[in-house]
Each structure stands twice: as C-alpha cells, then as structure tokens.
Coordinates of N, CA and C in Angstrom, one line a residue:
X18 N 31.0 39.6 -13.0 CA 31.2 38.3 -12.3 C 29.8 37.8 -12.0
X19 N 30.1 36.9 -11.6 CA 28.2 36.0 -11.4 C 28.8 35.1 -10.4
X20 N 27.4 35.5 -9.6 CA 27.8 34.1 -8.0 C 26.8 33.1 -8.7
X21 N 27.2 31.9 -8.7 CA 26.0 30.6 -8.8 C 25.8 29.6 -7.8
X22 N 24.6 30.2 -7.1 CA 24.4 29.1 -6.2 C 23.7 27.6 -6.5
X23 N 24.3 26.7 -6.3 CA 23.5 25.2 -6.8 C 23.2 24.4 -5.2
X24 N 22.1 24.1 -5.5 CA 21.2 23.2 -4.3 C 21.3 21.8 -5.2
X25 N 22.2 20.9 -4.7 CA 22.1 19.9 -5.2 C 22.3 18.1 -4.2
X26 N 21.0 17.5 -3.9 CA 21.2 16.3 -2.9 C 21.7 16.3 -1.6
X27 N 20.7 18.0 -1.2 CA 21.0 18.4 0.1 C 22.1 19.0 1.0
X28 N 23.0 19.2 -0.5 CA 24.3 20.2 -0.2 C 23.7 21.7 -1.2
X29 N 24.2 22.6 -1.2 CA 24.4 24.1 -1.4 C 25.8 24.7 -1.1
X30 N 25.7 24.5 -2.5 CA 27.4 25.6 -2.9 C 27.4 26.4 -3.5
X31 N 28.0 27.5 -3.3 CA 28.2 28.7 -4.1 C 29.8 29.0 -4.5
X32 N 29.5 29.4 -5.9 CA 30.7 29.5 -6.8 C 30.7 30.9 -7.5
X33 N 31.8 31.6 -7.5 CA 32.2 32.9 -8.2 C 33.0 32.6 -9.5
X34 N 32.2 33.6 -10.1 CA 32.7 32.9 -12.0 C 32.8 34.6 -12.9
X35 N 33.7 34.7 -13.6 CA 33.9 35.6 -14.7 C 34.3 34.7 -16.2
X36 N 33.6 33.5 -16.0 CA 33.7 32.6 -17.3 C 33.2 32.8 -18.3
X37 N 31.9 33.9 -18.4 CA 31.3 34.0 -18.9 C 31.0 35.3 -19.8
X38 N 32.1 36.1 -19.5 CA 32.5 37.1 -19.7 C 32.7 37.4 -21.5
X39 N 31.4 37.9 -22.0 CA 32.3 38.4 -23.7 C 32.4 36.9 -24.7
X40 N 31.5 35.7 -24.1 CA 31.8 34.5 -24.6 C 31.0 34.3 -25.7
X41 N 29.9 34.6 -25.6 CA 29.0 34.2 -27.0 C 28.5 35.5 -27.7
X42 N 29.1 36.1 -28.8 CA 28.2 37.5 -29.4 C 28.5 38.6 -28.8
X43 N 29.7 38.6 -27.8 CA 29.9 40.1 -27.3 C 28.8 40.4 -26.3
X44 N 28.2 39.4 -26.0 CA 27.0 40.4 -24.9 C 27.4 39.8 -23.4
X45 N 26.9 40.0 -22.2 CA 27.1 40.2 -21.2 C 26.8 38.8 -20.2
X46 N 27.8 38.6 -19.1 CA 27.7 37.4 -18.6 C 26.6 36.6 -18.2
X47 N 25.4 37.4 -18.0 CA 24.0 36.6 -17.9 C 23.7 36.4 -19.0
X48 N 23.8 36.7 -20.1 CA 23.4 36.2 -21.4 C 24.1 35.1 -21.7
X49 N 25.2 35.1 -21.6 CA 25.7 33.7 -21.9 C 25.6 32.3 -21.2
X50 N 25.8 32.9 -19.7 CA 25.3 31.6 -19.2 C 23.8 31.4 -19.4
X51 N 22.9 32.1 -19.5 CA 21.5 31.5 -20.3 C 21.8 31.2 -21.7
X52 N 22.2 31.1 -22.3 CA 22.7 30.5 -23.0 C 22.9 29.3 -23.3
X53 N 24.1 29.3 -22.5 CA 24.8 28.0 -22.1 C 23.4 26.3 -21.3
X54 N 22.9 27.9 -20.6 CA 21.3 26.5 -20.4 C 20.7 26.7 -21.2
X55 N 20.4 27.1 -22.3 CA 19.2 27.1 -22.8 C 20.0 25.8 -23.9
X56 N 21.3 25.3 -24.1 CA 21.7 24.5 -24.9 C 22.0 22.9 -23.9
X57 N 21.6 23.2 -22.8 CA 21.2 21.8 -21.9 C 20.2 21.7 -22.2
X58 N 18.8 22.6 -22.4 CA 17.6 21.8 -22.7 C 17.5 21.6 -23.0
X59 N 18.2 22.2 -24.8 CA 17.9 21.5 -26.1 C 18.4 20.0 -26.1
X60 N 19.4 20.0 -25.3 CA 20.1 18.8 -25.5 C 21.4 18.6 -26.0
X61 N 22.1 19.8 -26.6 CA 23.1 20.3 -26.6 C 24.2 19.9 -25.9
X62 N 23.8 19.9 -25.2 CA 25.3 19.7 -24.0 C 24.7 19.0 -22.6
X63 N 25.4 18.4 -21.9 CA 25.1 17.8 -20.7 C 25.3 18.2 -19.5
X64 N 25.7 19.7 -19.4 CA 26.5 20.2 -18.5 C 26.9 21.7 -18.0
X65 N 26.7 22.6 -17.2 CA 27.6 24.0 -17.4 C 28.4 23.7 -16.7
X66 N 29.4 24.4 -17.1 CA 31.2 24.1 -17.1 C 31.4 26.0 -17.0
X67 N 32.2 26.3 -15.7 CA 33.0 27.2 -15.9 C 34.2 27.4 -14.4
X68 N 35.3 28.0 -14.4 CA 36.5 28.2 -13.7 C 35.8 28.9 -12.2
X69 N 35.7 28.6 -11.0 CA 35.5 29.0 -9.9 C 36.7 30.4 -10.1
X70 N 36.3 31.0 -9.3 CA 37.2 32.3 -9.4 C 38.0 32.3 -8.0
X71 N 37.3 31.5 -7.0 CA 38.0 31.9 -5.4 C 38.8 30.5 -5.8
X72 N 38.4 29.2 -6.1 CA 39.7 28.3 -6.1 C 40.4 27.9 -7.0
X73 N 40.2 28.4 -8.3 CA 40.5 28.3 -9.7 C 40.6 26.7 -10.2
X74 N 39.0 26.4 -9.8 CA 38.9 25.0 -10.1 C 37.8 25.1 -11.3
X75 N 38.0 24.5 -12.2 CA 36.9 24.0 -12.7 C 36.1 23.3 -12.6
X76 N 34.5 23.8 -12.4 CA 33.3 22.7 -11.8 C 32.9 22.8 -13.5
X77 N 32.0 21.3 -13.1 CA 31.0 20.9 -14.0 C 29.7 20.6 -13.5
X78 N 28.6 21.3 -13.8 CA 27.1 20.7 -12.8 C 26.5 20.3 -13.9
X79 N 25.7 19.4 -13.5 CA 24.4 18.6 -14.2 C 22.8 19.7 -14.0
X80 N 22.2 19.9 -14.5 CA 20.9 20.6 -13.8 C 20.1 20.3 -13.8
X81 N 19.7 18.9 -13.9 CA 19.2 18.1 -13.8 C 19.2 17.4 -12.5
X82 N 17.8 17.7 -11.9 CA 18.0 17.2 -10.1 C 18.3 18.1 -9.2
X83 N 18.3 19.3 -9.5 CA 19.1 20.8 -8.6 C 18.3 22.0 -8.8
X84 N 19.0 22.8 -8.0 CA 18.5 24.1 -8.5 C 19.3 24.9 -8.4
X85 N 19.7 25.7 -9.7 CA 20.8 26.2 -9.8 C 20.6 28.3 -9.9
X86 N 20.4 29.2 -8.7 CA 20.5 29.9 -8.7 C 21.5 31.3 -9.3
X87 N 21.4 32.3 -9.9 CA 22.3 33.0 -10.7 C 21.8 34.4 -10.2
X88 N 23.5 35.4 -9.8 CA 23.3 37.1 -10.1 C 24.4 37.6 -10.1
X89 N 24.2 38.5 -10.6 CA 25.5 39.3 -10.9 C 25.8 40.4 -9.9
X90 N 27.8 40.2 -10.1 CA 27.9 40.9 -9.0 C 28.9 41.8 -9.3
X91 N 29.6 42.5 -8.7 CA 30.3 43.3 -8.4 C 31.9 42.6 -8.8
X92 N 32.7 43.3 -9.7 CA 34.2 42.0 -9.7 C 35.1 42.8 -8.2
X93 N 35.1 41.4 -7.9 CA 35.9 41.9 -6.7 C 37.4 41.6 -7.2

C-alpha cells in the first residue's frame, strides 16, 4: 500500500491506495505510481487517478501547483 500525501492551496490530505499494486510490468507499487508521473510530464496524461482505500472514493490530483508526497506502507 502507499500513503500519498498532497499539499495542495493550503490544504494537505492524505490518502491510502493499493491501486497500484501489479499494474504496469509486474513490478511493485512505487514503480508504478512513478510511472504514472513520469507520464504527466511527458504529457501523457493530466492527472494521477487511484481508489482511496479508507473511503473507497476515487481521487484525481493535478500536480501541477502541489506537492505531492509518497511511501510505502505496511497493508493494513
């Protein structure tokens, strides 16, 4: 699982995610979500998108204008 904290317009939220789990190439949830940014820089995509795990909502952040913190944790 991966906590992602985002600093964004003077709010900070943190979100619990196993979205990322096994998604691109069989490798491991930090790899994918770097991934997944490294296809916002290119220009790829406008957005990371994955399922909160405590409200089983789906967010979508921009990272553009934020700062978006990442680590891995323990699945609770």
């Amino acid at each position: 699982m991966l906590r992602i904290k985002v600093s964004q317009n003077g709010s900070t939220r943190i979100y619990i995610t196993n979205s990322y789990g096994e998604k691109v190439n069989n490798k491991n949830e930090a790899f994918n979500f770097m991934y997944e940014m490294v296809e916002v820089d290119k220009g790829i995509r406008k957005t990371i998108s994955f399922e909160d795990a405590v409200t089983k909502t789906w967010v979508f952040i921009s990272p553009i204008g934020g700062l978006i913190e990442v680590e891995k944790v323990a699945d609770e």
